[in-house]
PDB file of C-alpha atoms in Angstrom:
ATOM      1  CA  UNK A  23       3.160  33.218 -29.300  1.00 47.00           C
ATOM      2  CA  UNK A  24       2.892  32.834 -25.370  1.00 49.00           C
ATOM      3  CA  UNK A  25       1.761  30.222 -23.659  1.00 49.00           C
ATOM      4  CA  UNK A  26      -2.430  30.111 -22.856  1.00 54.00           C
ATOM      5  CA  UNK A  27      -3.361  30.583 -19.013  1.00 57.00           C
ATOM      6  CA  UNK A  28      -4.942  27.108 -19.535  1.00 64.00           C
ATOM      7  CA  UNK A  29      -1.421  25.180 -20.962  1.00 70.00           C
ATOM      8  CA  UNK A  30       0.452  26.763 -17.676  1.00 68.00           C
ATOM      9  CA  UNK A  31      -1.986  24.970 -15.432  1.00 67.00           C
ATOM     10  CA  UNK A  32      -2.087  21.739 -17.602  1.00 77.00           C
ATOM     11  CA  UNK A  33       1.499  21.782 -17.655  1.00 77.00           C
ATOM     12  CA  UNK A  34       1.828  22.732 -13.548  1.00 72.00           C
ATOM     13  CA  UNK A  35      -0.398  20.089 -12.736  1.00 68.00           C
ATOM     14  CA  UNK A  36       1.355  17.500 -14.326  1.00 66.00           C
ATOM     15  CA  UNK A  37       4.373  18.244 -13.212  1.00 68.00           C
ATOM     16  CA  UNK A  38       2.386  17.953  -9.446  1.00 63.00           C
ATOM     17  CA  UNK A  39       1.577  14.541 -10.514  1.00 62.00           C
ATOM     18  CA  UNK A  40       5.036  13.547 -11.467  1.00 64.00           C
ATOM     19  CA  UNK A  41       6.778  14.723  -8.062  1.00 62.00           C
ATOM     20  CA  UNK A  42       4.105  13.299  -6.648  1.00 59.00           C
ATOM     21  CA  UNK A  43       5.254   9.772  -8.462  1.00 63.00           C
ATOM     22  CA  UNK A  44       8.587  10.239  -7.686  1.00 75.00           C
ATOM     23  CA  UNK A  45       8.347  11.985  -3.911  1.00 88.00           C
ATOM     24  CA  UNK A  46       8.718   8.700  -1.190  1.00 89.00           C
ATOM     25  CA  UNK A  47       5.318   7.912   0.428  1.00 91.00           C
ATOM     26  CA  UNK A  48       3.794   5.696   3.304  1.00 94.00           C
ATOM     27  CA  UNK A  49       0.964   6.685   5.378  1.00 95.00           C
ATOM     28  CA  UNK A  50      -0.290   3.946   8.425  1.00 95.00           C
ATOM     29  CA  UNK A  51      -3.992   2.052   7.142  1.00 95.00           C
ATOM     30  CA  UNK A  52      -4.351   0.063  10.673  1.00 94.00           C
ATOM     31  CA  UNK A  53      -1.555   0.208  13.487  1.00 93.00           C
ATOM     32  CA  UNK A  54       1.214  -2.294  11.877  1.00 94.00           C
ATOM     33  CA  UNK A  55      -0.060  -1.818   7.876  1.00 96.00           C
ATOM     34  CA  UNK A  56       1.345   0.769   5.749  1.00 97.00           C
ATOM     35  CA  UNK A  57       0.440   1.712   2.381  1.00 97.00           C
ATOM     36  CA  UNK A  58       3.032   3.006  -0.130  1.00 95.00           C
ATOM     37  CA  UNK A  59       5.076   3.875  -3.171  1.00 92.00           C
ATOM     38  CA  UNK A  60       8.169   2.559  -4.593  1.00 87.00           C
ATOM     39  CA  UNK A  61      10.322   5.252  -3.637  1.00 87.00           C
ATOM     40  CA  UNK A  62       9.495   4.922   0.042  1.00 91.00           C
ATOM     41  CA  UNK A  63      10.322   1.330   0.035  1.00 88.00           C
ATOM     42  CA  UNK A  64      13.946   1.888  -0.575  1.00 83.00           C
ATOM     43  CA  UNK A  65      14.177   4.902   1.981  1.00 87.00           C
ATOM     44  CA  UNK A  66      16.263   3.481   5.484  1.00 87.00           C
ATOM     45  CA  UNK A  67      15.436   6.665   7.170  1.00 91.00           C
ATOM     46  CA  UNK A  68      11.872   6.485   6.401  1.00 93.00           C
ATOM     47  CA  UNK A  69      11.923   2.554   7.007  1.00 93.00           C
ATOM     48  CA  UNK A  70      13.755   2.822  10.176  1.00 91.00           C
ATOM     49  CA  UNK A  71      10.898   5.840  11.670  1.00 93.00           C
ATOM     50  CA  UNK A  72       8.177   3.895  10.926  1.00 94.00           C
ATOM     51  CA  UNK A  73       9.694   0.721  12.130  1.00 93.00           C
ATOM     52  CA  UNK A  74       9.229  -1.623   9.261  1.00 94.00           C
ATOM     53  CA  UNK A  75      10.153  -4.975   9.731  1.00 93.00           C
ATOM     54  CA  UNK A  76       8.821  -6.428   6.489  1.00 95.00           C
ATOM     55  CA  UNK A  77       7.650  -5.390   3.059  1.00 95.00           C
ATOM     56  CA  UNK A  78       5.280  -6.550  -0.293  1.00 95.00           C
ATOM     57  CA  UNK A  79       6.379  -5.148  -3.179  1.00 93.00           C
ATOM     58  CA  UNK A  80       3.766  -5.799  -6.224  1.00 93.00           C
ATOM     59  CA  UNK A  81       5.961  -4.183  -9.347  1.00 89.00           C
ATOM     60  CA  UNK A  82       6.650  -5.432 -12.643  1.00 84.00           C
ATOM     61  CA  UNK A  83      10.598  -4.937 -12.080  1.00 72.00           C
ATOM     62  CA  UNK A  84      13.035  -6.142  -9.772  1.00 63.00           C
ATOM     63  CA  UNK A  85      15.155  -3.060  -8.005  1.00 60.00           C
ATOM     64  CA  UNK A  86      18.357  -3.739  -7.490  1.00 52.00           C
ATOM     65  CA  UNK A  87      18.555  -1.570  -4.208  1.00 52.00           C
ATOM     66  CA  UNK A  88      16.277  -3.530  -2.066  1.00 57.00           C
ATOM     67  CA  UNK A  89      18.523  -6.476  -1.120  1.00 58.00           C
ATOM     68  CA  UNK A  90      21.258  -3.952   0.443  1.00 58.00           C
ATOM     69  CA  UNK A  91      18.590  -1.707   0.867  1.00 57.00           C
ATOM     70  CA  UNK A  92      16.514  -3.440   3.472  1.00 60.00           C
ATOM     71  CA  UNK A  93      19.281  -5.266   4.685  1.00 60.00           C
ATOM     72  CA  UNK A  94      20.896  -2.083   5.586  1.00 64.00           C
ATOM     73  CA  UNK A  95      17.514  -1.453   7.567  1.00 66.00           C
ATOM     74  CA  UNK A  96      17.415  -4.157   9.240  1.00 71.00           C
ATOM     75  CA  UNK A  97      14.789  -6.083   7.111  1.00 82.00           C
ATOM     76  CA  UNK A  98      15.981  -9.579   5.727  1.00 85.00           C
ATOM     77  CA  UNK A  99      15.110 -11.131   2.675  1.00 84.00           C
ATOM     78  CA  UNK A 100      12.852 -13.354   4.399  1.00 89.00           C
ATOM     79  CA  UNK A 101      10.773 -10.488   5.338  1.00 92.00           C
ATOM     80  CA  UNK A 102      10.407  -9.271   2.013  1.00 91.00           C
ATOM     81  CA  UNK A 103       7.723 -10.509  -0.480  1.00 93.00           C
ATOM     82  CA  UNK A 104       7.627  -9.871  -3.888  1.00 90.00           C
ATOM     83  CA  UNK A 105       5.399 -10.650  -6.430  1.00 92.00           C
ATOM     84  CA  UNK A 106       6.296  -9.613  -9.989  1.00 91.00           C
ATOM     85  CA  UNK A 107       2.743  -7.811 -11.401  1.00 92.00           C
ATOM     86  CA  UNK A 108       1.705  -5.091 -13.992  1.00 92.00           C
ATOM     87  CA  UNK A 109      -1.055  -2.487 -12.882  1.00 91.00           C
ATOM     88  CA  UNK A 110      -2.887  -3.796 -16.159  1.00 92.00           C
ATOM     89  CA  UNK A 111      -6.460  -4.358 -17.506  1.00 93.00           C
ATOM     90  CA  UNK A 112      -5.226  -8.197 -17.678  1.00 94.00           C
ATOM     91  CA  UNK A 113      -3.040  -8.665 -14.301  1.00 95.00           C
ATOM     92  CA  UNK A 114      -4.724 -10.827 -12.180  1.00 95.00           C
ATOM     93  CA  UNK A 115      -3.617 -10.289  -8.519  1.00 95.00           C
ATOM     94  CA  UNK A 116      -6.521 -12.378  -7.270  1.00 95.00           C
ATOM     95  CA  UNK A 117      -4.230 -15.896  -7.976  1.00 95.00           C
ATOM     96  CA  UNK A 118      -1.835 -14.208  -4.980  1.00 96.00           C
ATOM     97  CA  UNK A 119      -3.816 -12.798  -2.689  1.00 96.00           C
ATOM     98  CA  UNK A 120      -4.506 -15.621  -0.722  1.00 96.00           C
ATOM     99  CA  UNK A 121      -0.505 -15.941  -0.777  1.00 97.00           C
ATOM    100  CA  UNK A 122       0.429 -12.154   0.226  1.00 97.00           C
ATOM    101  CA  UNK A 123      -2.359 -12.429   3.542  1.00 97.00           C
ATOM    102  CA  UNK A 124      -0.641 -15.383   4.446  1.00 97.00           C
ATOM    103  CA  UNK A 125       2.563 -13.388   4.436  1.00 97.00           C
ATOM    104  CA  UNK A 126       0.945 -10.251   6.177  1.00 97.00           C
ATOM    105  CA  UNK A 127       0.299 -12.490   9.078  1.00 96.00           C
ATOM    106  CA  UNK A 128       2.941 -14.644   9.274  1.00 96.00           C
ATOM    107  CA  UNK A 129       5.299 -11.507   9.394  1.00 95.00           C
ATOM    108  CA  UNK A 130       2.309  -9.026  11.545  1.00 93.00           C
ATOM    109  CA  UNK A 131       3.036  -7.462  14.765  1.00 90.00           C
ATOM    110  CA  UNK A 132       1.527  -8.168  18.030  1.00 89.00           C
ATOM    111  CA  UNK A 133      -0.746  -4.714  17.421  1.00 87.00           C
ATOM    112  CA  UNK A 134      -1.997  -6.107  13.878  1.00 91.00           C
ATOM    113  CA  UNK A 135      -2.138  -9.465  15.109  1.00 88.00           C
ATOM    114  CA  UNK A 136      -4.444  -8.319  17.999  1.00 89.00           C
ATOM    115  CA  UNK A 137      -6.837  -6.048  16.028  1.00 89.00           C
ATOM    116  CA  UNK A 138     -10.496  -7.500  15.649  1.00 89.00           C
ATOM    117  CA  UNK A 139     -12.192  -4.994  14.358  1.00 86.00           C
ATOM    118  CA  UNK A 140     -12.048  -1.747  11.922  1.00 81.00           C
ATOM    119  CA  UNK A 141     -13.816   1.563  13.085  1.00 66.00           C
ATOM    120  CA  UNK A 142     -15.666   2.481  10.283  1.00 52.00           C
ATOM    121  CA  UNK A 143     -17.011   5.808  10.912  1.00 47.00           C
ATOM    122  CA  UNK A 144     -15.110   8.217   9.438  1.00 45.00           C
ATOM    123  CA  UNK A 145     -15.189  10.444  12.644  1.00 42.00           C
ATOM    124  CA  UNK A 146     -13.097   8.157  13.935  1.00 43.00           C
ATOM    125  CA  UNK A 147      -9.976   8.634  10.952  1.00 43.00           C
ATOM    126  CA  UNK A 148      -6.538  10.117  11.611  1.00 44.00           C
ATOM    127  CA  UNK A 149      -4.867  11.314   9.124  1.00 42.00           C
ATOM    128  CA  UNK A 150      -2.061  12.002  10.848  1.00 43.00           C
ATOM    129  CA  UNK A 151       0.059   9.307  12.128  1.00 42.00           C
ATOM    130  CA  UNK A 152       1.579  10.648  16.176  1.00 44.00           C
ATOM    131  CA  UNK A 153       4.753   8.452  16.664  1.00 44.00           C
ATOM    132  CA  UNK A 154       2.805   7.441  19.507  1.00 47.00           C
ATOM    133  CA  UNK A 155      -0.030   5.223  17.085  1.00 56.00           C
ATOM    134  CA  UNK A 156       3.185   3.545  15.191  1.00 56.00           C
ATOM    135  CA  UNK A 157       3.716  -0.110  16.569  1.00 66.00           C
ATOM    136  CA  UNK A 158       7.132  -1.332  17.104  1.00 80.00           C
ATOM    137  CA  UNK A 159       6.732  -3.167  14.349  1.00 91.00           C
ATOM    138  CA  UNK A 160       4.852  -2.966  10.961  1.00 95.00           C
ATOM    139  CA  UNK A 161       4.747  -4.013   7.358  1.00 97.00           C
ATOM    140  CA  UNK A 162       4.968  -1.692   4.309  1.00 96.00           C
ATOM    141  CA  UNK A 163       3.121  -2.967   0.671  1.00 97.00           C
ATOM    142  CA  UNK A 164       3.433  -1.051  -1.771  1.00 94.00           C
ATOM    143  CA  UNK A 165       3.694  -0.970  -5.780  1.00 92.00           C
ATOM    144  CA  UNK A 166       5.050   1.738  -8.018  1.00 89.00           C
ATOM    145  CA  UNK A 167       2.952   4.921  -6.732  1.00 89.00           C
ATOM    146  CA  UNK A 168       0.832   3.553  -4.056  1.00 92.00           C
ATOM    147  CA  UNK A 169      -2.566   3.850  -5.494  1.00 93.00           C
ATOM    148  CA  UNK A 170      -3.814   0.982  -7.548  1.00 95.00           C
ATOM    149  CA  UNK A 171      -2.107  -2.592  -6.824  1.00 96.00           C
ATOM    150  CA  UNK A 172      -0.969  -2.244  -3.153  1.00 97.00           C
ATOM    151  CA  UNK A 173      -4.489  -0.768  -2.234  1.00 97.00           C
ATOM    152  CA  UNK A 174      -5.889  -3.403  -3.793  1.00 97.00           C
ATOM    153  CA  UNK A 175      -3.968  -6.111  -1.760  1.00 98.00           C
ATOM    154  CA  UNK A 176      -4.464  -4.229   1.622  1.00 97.00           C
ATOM    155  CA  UNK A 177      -8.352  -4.029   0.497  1.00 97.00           C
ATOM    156  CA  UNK A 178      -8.199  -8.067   0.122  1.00 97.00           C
ATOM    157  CA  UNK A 179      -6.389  -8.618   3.534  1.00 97.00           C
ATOM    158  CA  UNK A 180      -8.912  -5.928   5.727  1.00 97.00           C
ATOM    159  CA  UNK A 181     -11.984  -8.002   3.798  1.00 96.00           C
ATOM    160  CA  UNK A 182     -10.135 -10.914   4.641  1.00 96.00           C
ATOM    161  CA  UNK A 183      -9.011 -10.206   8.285  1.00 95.00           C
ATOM    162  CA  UNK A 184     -12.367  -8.323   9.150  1.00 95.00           C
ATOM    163  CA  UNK A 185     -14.796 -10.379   7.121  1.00 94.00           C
ATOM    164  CA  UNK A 186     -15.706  -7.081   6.156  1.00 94.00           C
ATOM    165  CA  UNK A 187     -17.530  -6.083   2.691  1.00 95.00           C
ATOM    166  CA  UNK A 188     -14.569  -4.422   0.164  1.00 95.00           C
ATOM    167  CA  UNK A 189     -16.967  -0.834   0.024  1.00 95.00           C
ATOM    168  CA  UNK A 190     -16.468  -0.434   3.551  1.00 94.00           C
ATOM    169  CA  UNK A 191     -12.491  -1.030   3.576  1.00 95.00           C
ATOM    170  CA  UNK A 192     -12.478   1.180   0.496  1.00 95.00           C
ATOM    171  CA  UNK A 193     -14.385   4.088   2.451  1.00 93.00           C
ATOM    172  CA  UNK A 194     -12.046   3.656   5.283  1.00 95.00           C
ATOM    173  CA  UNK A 195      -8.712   3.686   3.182  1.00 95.00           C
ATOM    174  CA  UNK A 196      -9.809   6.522   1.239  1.00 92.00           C
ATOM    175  CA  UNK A 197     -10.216   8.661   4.075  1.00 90.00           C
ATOM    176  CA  UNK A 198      -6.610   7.831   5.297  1.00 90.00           C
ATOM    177  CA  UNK A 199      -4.830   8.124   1.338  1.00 90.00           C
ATOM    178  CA  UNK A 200      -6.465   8.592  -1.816  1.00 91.00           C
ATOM    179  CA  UNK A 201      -6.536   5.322  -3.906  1.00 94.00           C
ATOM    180  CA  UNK A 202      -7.715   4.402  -7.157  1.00 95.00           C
ATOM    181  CA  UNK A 203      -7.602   0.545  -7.725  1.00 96.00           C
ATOM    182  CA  UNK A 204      -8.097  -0.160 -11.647  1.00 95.00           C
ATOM    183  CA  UNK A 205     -11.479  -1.394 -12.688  1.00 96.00           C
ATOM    184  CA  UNK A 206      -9.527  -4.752 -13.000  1.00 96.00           C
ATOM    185  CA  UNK A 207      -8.561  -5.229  -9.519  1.00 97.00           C
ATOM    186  CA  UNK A 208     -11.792  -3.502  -8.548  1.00 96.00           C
ATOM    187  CA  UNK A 209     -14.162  -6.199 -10.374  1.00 97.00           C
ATOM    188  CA  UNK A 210     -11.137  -8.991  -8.582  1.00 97.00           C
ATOM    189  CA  UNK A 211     -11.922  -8.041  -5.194  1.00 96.00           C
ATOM    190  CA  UNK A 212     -15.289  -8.539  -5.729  1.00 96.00           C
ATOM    191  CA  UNK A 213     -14.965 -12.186  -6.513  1.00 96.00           C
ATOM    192  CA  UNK A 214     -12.243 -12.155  -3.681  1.00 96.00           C
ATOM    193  CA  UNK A 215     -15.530 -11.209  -1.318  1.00 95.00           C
ATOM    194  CA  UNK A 216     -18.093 -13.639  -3.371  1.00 93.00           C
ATOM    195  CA  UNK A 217     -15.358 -16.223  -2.630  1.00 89.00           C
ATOM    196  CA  UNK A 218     -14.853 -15.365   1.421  1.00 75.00           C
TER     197      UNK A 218
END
């Protein structure tokens, strides 16, 4: 028997979702913040064009590349953070966050450094990045696909650098790159903003 209409799509959507996984990633949040996956943070030529000078990586393994990797880009170890997490119902990412925005800020360029507030009308969103909008400088975090534990983190550093509420960074991020931070992280970030 052939294949149903319906198992053709199943199966052609997942296999979207897997090149998706696997396909390097980083799109600009603010001017000097990048969001990302894995696979973009051990890409020179897509390091180099978006001039990053420092990463976060929040994975539960320790790639091998990275050291010659980054080096080879121009990014010491000193500029690169990482934090050894799971994207799991018991992860707690809260314990570092205070850690990783201390990072961000210590390794931030001048146009992150500078920025005091967020637009937060969605009028205002690019989704495009002109070379033009990229700093000479700026810092990529990302985990394994982009879309639960780096979010998270650059959710926690906007709340933290804005003293804005974490719905309103999450409105703005998601207009820039889809996101799903697990309900985890999501119920973390809310003690992160009872906390200030």
């Amino acid at each position: 028997m052939g294949e149903s209409g319906d198992d053709a799509h199943t199966e052609k959507d997942r296999n979207k979702r897997w090149e998706m996984a696997f396909k390097a990633r980083m799109r600009q949040i603010i001017p000097g913040l990048f969001l990302g996956n894995v696979e973009a943070s051990h890409k020179q030529d897509m390091l180099r064009e978006n001039r990053i000078t420092a990463i976060v990586s929040l994975t539960d393994a320790r790639w091998v590349w990275w050291n010659t990797t980054t080096r080879e880009a121009g990014i010491p170890e000193q500029r690169h953070k990482w934090v050894q997490c799971a994207d799991s119902s018991t992860q707690d990412l809260l314990a570092y966050m205070n850690d990783i925005c201390d990072f961000i800020d210590q390794m931030a360029s001048p146009a992150l450094l500078s920025s005091t507030s967020l637009e937060v009308q969605p009028e205002h969103y690019e989704s495009n990045v002109e070379p033009r909008d990229v700093p000479s400088e700026a810092i990529l975090i990302h985990c394994d696909l982009g879309i639960s534990r780096s979010p998270t983190i650059i959710i926690a550093y906007l709340m933290r650098k804005y003293a804005m509420k974490q719905d309103d960074i999450m409105e703005f991020i998601q207009f820039k790159q889809k996101v799903k931070p697990s309900a985890n992280f999501l119920r973390q970030l809310q003690v992160w903003e009872e906390v200030e």
